[in-house]
PDB file of C-alpha atoms in Angstrom:
ATOM      1  CA  MET A   1      -0.365 -28.863  -5.673  1.00 37.00           C
ATOM      2  CA  SER A   2      -0.011 -24.720  -7.455  1.00 36.00           C
ATOM      3  CA  ALA A   3       1.830 -22.168  -6.953  1.00 40.00           C
ATOM      4  CA  THR A   4       1.735 -18.479  -8.249  1.00 41.00           C
ATOM      5  CA  ALA A   5       4.550 -17.168 -10.667  1.00 41.00           C
ATOM      6  CA  GLY A   6       6.626 -15.042  -8.196  1.00 40.00           C
ATOM      7  CA  GLN A   7       6.099 -18.079  -6.203  1.00 43.00           C
ATOM      8  CA  ALA A   8       8.054 -20.655  -8.564  1.00 46.00           C
ATOM      9  CA  ASP A   9      10.176 -18.063  -9.570  1.00 48.00           C
ATOM     10  CA  GLY A  10      11.063 -17.280  -5.939  1.00 51.00           C
ATOM     11  CA  VAL A  11       9.930 -13.693  -6.500  1.00 46.00           C
ATOM     12  CA  ARG A  12      11.603 -11.874  -9.495  1.00 60.00           C
ATOM     13  CA  SER A  13      11.017  -8.320  -8.085  1.00 74.00           C
ATOM     14  CA  LEU A  14       9.744  -6.604  -5.063  1.00 78.00           C
ATOM     15  CA  ALA A  15       7.299  -5.088  -7.529  1.00 83.00           C
ATOM     16  CA  ASP A  16       5.549  -8.328  -8.473  1.00 86.00           C
ATOM     17  CA  ARG A  17       4.525  -9.108  -4.928  1.00 88.00           C
ATOM     18  CA  PHE A  18       2.587  -6.065  -4.967  1.00 93.00           C
ATOM     19  CA  GLY A  19       0.666  -6.846  -8.545  1.00 92.00           C
ATOM     20  CA  PHE A  20       1.537  -3.498 -10.259  1.00 92.00           C
ATOM     21  CA  GLU A  21       1.614  -3.356 -13.976  1.00 92.00           C
ATOM     22  CA  PRO A  22       3.478  -1.119 -16.432  1.00 93.00           C
ATOM     23  CA  ASN A  23       1.396   2.243 -16.836  1.00 90.00           C
ATOM     24  CA  MET A  24      -0.568   1.713 -13.609  1.00 94.00           C
ATOM     25  CA  VAL A  25      -1.458   5.117 -12.098  1.00 97.00           C
ATOM     26  CA  VAL A  26       0.421   4.743  -8.447  1.00 97.00           C
ATOM     27  CA  MET A  27      -0.801   7.227  -5.315  1.00 98.00           C
ATOM     28  CA  GLU A  28       1.931   7.334  -2.585  1.00 97.00           C
ATOM     29  CA  MET A  29       0.957   8.715   0.364  1.00 97.00           C
ATOM     30  CA  GLY A  30       2.763   9.157   3.857  1.00 97.00           C
ATOM     31  CA  TYR A  31       6.461   9.832   2.486  1.00 96.00           C
ATOM     32  CA  ASP A  32       9.187  10.637   4.902  1.00 95.00           C
ATOM     33  CA  GLU A  33      13.109   9.641   4.883  1.00 95.00           C
ATOM     34  CA  ASP A  34      12.168   6.547   6.457  1.00 96.00           C
ATOM     35  CA  VAL A  35      10.464   4.522   3.138  1.00 96.00           C
ATOM     36  CA  ASP A  36      12.085   1.890   1.656  1.00 95.00           C
ATOM     37  CA  GLU A  37      13.479   3.332  -1.061  1.00 95.00           C
ATOM     38  CA  ASP A  38      14.395  -0.371  -2.598  1.00 92.00           C
ATOM     39  CA  LEU A  39      10.661  -0.750  -2.715  1.00 93.00           C
ATOM     40  CA  ARG A  40      10.243   2.695  -3.951  1.00 94.00           C
ATOM     41  CA  GLU A  41      12.279   2.354  -6.886  1.00 94.00           C
ATOM     42  CA  ALA A  42      11.229  -1.491  -7.758  1.00 92.00           C
ATOM     43  CA  LEU A  43       8.058   0.104  -8.246  1.00 94.00           C
ATOM     44  CA  THR A  44       8.496   3.146 -10.115  1.00 94.00           C
ATOM     45  CA  GLU A  45      10.689   1.280 -12.353  1.00 94.00           C
ATOM     46  CA  ARG A  46       7.417  -0.669 -12.995  1.00 94.00           C
ATOM     47  CA  VAL A  47       5.087   1.804 -13.322  1.00 94.00           C
ATOM     48  CA  GLY A  48       6.666   4.892 -13.729  1.00 93.00           C
ATOM     49  CA  GLU A  49       6.955   7.529 -11.603  1.00 95.00           C
ATOM     50  CA  LEU A  50       4.278   7.404  -8.001  1.00 96.00           C
ATOM     51  CA  VAL A  51       1.798  10.560  -8.063  1.00 97.00           C
ATOM     52  CA  ASP A  52       1.815  12.477  -5.228  1.00 94.00           C
ATOM     53  CA  GLU A  53      -1.728  12.994  -2.649  1.00 92.00           C
ATOM     54  CA  ASP A  54      -2.608  16.436  -4.735  1.00 92.00           C
ATOM     55  CA  THR A  55      -3.333  14.421  -7.990  1.00 93.00           C
ATOM     56  CA  ASP A  56      -6.318  14.673  -9.847  1.00 93.00           C
ATOM     57  CA  GLU A  57      -6.138  11.737 -11.538  1.00 94.00           C
ATOM     58  CA  VAL A  58      -7.839   8.132 -10.595  1.00 97.00           C
ATOM     59  CA  VAL A  59      -5.645   6.109  -9.136  1.00 98.00           C
ATOM     60  CA  ASP A  60      -5.316   2.212  -9.791  1.00 97.00           C
ATOM     61  CA  ALA A  61      -3.419   1.729  -7.064  1.00 97.00           C
ATOM     62  CA  VAL A  62      -2.297   3.799  -3.152  1.00 98.00           C
ATOM     63  CA  LEU A  63       1.287   3.364  -1.321  1.00 97.00           C
ATOM     64  CA  LEU A  64       0.517   4.467   1.978  1.00 98.00           C
ATOM     65  CA  TRP A  65       3.275   4.496   4.489  1.00 98.00           C
ATOM     66  CA  TYR A  66       1.978   4.225   7.769  1.00 98.00           C
ATOM     67  CA  ARG A  67       3.504   4.483  11.592  1.00 98.00           C
ATOM     68  CA  ASP A  68       2.077   4.680  14.907  1.00 96.00           C
ATOM     69  CA  GLY A  69       2.226   8.262  15.457  1.00 94.00           C
ATOM     70  CA  ASP A  70       0.628   9.685  11.847  1.00 96.00           C
ATOM     71  CA  GLU A  71      -3.052  10.964  12.057  1.00 94.00           C
ATOM     72  CA  ASP A  72      -5.493   8.832  12.270  1.00 96.00           C
ATOM     73  CA  LEU A  73      -5.911   5.513  10.773  1.00 97.00           C
ATOM     74  CA  PHE A  74      -9.389   5.598   9.365  1.00 97.00           C
ATOM     75  CA  GLU A  75      -9.057   9.135   8.512  1.00 97.00           C
ATOM     76  CA  ILE A  76      -6.010   8.859   6.251  1.00 97.00           C
ATOM     77  CA  LEU A  77      -7.513   5.331   4.793  1.00 97.00           C
ATOM     78  CA  THR A  78     -10.161   7.340   4.241  1.00 96.00           C
ATOM     79  CA  ASP A  79      -8.620  10.109   1.943  1.00 96.00           C
ATOM     80  CA  ALA A  80      -7.135   7.378   0.271  1.00 96.00           C
ATOM     81  CA  LEU A  81      -9.948   6.278  -1.506  1.00 96.00           C
ATOM     82  CA  GLY A  82     -11.180   9.449  -2.933  1.00 94.00           C
ATOM     83  CA  PRO A  83      -8.786   8.994  -6.250  1.00 96.00           C
ATOM     84  CA  LEU A  84      -9.288   5.338  -5.942  1.00 96.00           C
ATOM     85  CA  ALA A  85     -10.538   3.628  -9.374  1.00 95.00           C
ATOM     86  CA  ASP A  86     -13.684   1.364  -8.855  1.00 91.00           C
ATOM     87  CA  ASN A  87     -10.673  -2.023  -8.626  1.00 92.00           C
ATOM     88  CA  GLY A  88      -7.984  -0.096  -7.084  1.00 96.00           C
ATOM     89  CA  VAL A  89      -6.014  -1.318  -3.962  1.00 97.00           C
ATOM     90  CA  VAL A  90      -4.974   0.308  -1.211  1.00 98.00           C
ATOM     91  CA  TRP A  91      -1.325  -0.835   0.176  1.00 98.00           C
ATOM     92  CA  LEU A  92      -0.844  -0.363   3.657  1.00 98.00           C
ATOM     93  CA  LEU A  93       3.075  -0.097   4.622  1.00 98.00           C
ATOM     94  CA  THR A  94       3.985  -0.159   8.239  1.00 98.00           C
ATOM     95  CA  PRO A  95       6.861  -0.739  10.220  1.00 98.00           C
ATOM     96  CA  LYS A  96       7.451  -4.352  11.359  1.00 97.00           C
ATOM     97  CA  ALA A  97       6.948  -5.495  14.975  1.00 95.00           C
ATOM     98  CA  GLY A  98      10.117  -4.143  16.500  1.00 95.00           C
ATOM     99  CA  ARG A  99      11.017  -1.262  13.991  1.00 96.00           C
ATOM    100  CA  ASP A 100       9.961   2.287  15.435  1.00 95.00           C
ATOM    101  CA  GLY A 101       6.353   3.260  13.969  1.00 96.00           C
ATOM    102  CA  HIS A 102       5.184  -0.001  14.354  1.00 97.00           C
ATOM    103  CA  VAL A 103       1.443   0.046  13.983  1.00 97.00           C
ATOM    104  CA  GLU A 104      -0.601  -3.479  15.770  1.00 95.00           C
ATOM    105  CA  PRO A 105      -2.536  -5.364  13.508  1.00 94.00           C
ATOM    106  CA  SER A 106      -5.478  -4.734  15.386  1.00 94.00           C
ATOM    107  CA  GLU A 107      -5.832  -1.129  14.404  1.00 96.00           C
ATOM    108  CA  ILE A 108      -5.122  -2.477  11.101  1.00 96.00           C
ATOM    109  CA  SER A 109      -7.869  -4.887  11.632  1.00 95.00           C
ATOM    110  CA  GLU A 110     -10.446  -2.163  13.348  1.00 96.00           C
ATOM    111  CA  ALA A 111      -9.608   0.597  10.771  1.00 97.00           C
ATOM    112  CA  ALA A 112      -9.584  -0.817   7.425  1.00 97.00           C
ATOM    113  CA  PRO A 113     -13.204  -2.294   7.533  1.00 97.00           C
ATOM    114  CA  THR A 114     -14.730   1.044   9.165  1.00 96.00           C
ATOM    115  CA  ALA A 115     -13.078   2.550   6.028  1.00 96.00           C
ATOM    116  CA  GLY A 116     -14.755   0.403   3.895  1.00 96.00           C
ATOM    117  CA  LEU A 117     -11.769  -2.218   3.277  1.00 97.00           C
ATOM    118  CA  GLN A 118     -11.109  -4.968   3.858  1.00 96.00           C
ATOM    119  CA  GLN A 119      -7.438  -6.826   4.546  1.00 95.00           C
ATOM    120  CA  THR A 120      -6.448  -9.638   1.531  1.00 94.00           C
ATOM    121  CA  SER A 121      -3.153 -10.394   2.031  1.00 93.00           C
ATOM    122  CA  THR A 122       0.214  -9.680   3.434  1.00 93.00           C
ATOM    123  CA  VAL A 123       3.453  -9.209   1.984  1.00 92.00           C
ATOM    124  CA  ASN A 124       7.363  -9.172   2.913  1.00 92.00           C
ATOM    125  CA  ALA A 125       7.535  -5.511   1.748  1.00 92.00           C
ATOM    126  CA  GLY A 126      11.767  -4.985   2.280  1.00 88.00           C
ATOM    127  CA  LYS A 127      13.998  -5.040   5.805  1.00 92.00           C
ATOM    128  CA  ASP A 128      11.666  -2.819   7.608  1.00 96.00           C
ATOM    129  CA  TRP A 129       8.401  -2.734   6.329  1.00 97.00           C
ATOM    130  CA  THR A 130       5.197  -4.654   5.901  1.00 96.00           C
ATOM    131  CA  GLY A 131       2.109  -3.815   3.326  1.00 96.00           C
ATOM    132  CA  ALA A 132      -1.296  -4.635   3.749  1.00 97.00           C
ATOM    133  CA  ARG A 133      -3.312  -5.522   0.287  1.00 97.00           C
ATOM    134  CA  LEU A 134      -6.985  -3.358   1.032  1.00 98.00           C
ATOM    135  CA  VAL A 135      -9.262  -3.840  -1.358  1.00 97.00           C
ATOM    136  CA  THR A 136     -13.249  -2.226  -1.833  1.00 92.00           C
ATOM    137  CA  PRO A 137     -15.659  -5.783  -0.751  1.00 87.00           C
ATOM    138  CA  ARG A 138     -16.990  -7.250  -3.653  1.00 73.00           C
ATOM    139  CA  GLY A 139     -20.625  -6.091  -3.493  1.00 61.00           C
ATOM    140  CA  ALA A 140     -19.519  -3.281  -2.669  1.00 55.00           C
ATOM    141  CA  LYS A 141     -20.256   0.011  -4.785  1.00 52.00           C
ATOM    142  CA  LYS A 142     -17.879   3.742  -4.429  1.00 49.00           C
ATOM    143  CA  LYS A 143     -20.481   6.208  -3.951  1.00 47.00           C
TER     144      LYS A 143
END
């Protein structure tokens, strides 16, 4: 039987769930007053300040807060891919079922592949948010 370090230790930090390492460049999109500030604090303690979507940097990961009623998910995911490094990850954060702004999983499973991404896992991202890890499929190259 095997377990990841996070599972074996009961997950030391919210940041552990996201696989972020110190000094990674993480771009945040969709910030609003409803985001989980505890999660943001845990992530910034790990990586430093989050950059906004106007950055000119290549980013290691995108933290994308998305709610039902926001702009088109496909378009937002496409925008997130622009500055993303070849092996980068998009973390799509959506409100949990029963919360205002909940996004149906079918919307994600439709928009992500259309944008050139595949979902690999989900995490509990706090009291009100779920995180879906989206990556470029193996063998696919960004142009």
